[in-house]
Each structure stands twice: as structure tokens, then as C-alpha cells.
Coordinates of C-alpha atoms in Angstrom, one line a residue:
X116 CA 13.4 -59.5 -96.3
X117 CA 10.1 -61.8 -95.4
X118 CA 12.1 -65.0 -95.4
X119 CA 10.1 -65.6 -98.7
X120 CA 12.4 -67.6 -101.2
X121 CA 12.8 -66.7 -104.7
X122 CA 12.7 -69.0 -107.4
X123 CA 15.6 -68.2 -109.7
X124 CA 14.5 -67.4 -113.3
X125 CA 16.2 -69.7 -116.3
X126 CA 15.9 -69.1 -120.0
X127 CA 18.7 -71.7 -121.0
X128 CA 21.2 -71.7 -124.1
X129 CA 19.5 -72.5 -127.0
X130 CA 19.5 -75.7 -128.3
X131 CA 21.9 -75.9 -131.0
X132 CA 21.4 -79.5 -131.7
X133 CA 18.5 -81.3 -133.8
X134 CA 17.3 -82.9 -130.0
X135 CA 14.4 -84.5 -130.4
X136 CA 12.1 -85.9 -127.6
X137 CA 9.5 -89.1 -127.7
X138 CA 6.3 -88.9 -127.9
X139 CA 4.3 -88.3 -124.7
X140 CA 1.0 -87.1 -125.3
X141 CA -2.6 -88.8 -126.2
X142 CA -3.0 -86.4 -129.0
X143 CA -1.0 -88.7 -131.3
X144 CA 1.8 -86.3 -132.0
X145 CA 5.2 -87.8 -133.1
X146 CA 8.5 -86.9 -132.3
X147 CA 9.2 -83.5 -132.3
X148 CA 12.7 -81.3 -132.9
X149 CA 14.1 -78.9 -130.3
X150 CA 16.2 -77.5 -132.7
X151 CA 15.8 -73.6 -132.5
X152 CA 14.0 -73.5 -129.5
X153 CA 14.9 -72.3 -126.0
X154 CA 14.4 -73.4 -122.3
X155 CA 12.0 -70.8 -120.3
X156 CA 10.8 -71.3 -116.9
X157 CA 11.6 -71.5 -113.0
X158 CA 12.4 -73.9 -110.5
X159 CA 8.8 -73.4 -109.0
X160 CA 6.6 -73.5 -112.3
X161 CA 8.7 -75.9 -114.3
X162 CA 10.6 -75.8 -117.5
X163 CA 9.4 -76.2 -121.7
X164 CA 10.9 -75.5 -124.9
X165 CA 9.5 -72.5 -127.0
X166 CA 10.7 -71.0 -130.2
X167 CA 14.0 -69.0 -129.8
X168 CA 12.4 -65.7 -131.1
X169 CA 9.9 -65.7 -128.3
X170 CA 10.5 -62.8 -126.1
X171 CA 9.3 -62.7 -121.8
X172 CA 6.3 -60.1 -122.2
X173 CA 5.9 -59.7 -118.0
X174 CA 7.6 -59.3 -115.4
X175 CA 5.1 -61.1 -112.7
X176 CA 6.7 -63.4 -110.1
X177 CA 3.8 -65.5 -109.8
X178 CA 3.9 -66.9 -113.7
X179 CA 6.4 -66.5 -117.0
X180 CA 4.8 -65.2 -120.2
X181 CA 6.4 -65.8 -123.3
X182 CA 5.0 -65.1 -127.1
X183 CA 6.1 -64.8 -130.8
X184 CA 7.0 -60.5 -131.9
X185 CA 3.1 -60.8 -132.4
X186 CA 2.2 -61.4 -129.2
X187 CA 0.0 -64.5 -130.2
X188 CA 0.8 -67.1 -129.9
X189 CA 1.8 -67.2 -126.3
X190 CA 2.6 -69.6 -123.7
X191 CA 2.2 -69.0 -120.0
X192 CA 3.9 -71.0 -116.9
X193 CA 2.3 -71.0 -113.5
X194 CA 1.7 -73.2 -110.4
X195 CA -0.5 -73.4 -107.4
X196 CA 0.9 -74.9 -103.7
X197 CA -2.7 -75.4 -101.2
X198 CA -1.1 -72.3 -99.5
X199 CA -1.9 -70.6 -102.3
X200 CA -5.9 -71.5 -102.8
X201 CA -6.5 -72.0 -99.2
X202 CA -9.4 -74.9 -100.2
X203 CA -11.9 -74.9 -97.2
X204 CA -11.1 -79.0 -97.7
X205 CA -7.8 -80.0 -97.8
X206 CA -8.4 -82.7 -99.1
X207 CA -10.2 -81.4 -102.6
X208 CA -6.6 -80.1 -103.9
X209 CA -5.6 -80.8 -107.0
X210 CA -6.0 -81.0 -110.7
X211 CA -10.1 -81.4 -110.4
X212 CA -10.3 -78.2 -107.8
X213 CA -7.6 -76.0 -110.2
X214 CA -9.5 -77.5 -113.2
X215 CA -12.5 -76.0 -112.1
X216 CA -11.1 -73.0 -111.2
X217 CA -10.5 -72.2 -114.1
X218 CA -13.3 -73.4 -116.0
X219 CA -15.7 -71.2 -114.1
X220 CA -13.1 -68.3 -115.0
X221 CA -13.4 -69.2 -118.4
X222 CA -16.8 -69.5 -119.1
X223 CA -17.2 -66.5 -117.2
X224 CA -15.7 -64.1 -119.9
X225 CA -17.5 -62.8 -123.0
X226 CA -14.7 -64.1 -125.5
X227 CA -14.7 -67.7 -124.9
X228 CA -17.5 -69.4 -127.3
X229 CA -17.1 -73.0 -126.4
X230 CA -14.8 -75.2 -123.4
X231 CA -14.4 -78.6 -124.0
X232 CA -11.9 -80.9 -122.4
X233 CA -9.4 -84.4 -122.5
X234 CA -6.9 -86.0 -120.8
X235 CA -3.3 -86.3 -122.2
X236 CA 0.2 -86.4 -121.2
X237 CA 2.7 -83.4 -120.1
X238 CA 6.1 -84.5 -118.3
X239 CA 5.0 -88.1 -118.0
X240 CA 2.1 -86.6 -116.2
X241 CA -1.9 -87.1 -116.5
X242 CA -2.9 -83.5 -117.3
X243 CA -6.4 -82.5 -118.0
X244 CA -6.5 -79.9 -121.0
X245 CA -9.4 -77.6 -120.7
X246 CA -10.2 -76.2 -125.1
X247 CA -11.4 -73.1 -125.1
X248 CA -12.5 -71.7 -128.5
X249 CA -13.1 -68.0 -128.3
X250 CA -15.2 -65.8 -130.2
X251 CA -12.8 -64.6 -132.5
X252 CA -11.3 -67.7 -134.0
X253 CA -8.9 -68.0 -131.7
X254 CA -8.1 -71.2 -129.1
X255 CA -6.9 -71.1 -125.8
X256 CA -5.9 -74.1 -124.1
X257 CA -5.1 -75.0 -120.2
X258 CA -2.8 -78.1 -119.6
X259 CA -3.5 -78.7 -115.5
X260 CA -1.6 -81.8 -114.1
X261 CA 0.0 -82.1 -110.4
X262 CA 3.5 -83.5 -110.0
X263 CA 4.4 -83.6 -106.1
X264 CA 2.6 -81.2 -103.7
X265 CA 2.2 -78.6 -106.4
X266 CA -0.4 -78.1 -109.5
X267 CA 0.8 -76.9 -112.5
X268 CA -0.4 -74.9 -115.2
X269 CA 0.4 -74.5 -118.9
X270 CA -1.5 -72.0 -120.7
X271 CA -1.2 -71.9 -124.8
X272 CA -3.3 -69.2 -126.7
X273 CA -3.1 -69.0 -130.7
X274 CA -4.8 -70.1 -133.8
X275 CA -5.7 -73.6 -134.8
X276 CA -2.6 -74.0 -136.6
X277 CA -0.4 -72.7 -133.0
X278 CA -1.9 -75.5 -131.0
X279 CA -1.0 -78.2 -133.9
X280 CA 2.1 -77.0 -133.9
X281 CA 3.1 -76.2 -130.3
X282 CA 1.1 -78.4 -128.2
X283 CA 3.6 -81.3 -128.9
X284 CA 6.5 -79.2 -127.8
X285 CA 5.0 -78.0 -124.7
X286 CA 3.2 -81.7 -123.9
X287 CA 6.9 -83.5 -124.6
X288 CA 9.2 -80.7 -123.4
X289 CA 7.7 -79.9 -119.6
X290 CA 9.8 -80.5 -116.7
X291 CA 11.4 -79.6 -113.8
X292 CA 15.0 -79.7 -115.2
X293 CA 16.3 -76.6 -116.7
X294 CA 18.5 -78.0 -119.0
X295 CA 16.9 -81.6 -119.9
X296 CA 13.5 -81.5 -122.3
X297 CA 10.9 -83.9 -120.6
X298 CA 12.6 -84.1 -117.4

């Protein structure tokens, strides 16, 4: 009843098809298979491709959780409009000011051991990817890119062998289309 709109929530059919997408990230990575894997996301944080047995673990409007039946690893959606952050300049939003965000967050909390960071590829967009190692053994990685008037955020946490494995699927998969990988 605020006049706020609601994004509408979309987990998509699974794909049934071997899809595969092209390569679009620095790291390398070659073509990957969609096969087994389904569409998560909203309209207002985008769309990627995770493993079909992934389950949504929260019910927050302002992000979409998703992880394996042992809760790592997990893959989190969310976005940031100015309104949002409310930068004292205007002119300072974007991937650097949401980048450093969450930097400071990170280094900030007792787990994290190391941050490191690259550039690379999500959507067809330059995305800076903030590499957090944490204490444990575990990596958590930030993939922070703008597309329009809005910054996006893709969070993956897991072990070394998660990121191999998933960061192609995210980086290739992204998008603002529900139904179309990449697009």
C-alpha cells in the first residue's frame, strides 16, 4: 500500500537441454553446460544459473539466497539503486563506491584472512571481483559490476573447488532475462 513496486520472483524451468553458453570471463574458463541447472533471481537483481538441487534459504526482499542441502556453497543476488546508499556525491556511485563498501565490511570481520581483487566479465559486463579467503579454508567472493542505473552484486561463498567450479556459471550465466543464460 506505499506505491512501492514489487519485483516478481522467478526460479525458471529447469533446463532440460545440454545449453551451453560462451565464454565470458578473464579467468580463462571455457564453455560451460546448463544442463541440470535452474534460473533463480528477480527482475531487479538479475538472473544466473545454479545447480537444480539448490534450495532459496531466505525470504529477504532486498536479495535471493540460494545453496547446495549443505548450505555451502551458496550464491547470493542483490543490487544497489543511489536511492538506496544515498552517496553525499552523486557522482561517486558505482562499482568503486559499492566495491569499497564492501571491502571495508570485509576486512572488518574476524573470519576473512586475506582480500585480494581482479577485473573480469559477468553479463558482458566489467565486474570487479573482491577474493576473500577466510580463516577457515573457506573463499568468499563479490562479483560488483553496474549495468544501467543500478550496481549489482553476486556473492559466491564455498571451497576452492566451489569457485572453480561455479564461478564460470555465474560469470557466463548473469542477466536480466529470466529465461535466456547471459542475457
Amino acid at each position: 500500500g506505499n506505491g512501492e513496486k514489487k519485483a516478481t520472483e522467478t526460479t525458471a524451468a529447469s533446463t532440460t537441454k545440454a545449453q551451453t553458453t560462451t565464454p565470458g570471463s578473464s579467468s580463462g574458463s571455457k564453455e560451460i553446460s546448463l544442463a541440470d541447472t535452474q534460473r533463480i533471481g528477480r527482475d531487479d537483481v538479475g538472473y544466473v544459473n545454479v545447480p537444480k538441487d539448490w534450495k532459496r534459504r531466505t525470504k529477504n526482499i532486498k536479495l535471493i539466497e540460494y545453496d547446495s542441502k549443505d548450505e555451502i556453497p551458496q550464491v547470493i543476488l542483490q543490487s544497489f539503486a543511489k536511492s538506496d546508499v544515498h552517496p553525499t556525491n552523486q557522482d561517486a556511485f558505482g562499482v568503486k563506491f559499492i566495491a569499497t563498501h564492501y571491502y571495508n565490511i570485509l576486512k572488518e570481520e574476524e573470519g576473512v584472512a586475506n582480500i585480494d581483487g581482479e577485473w573480469s566479465m559477468v553479463g558482458g559486463e566489467k565486474a570487479y571481483v573482491l577474493k576473500s579467503h577466510k580463516k577457515d579454508g573457506g573463499y568468499l567472493f563479490d562479483w560488483i559490476f553496474q549495468k544501467g542505473e543500478k550496481v549489482y552484486v553476486i556473492v559466491l561463498e564455498g571451497t576452492e573447488e566451489d569457485i572453480k567450479t561455479f564461478r564460470p556459471m555465474l560469470e557466463q550465466s548473469w542477466g536480466l532475462d529470466p529465461n535466456i543464460p547471459g542475457k
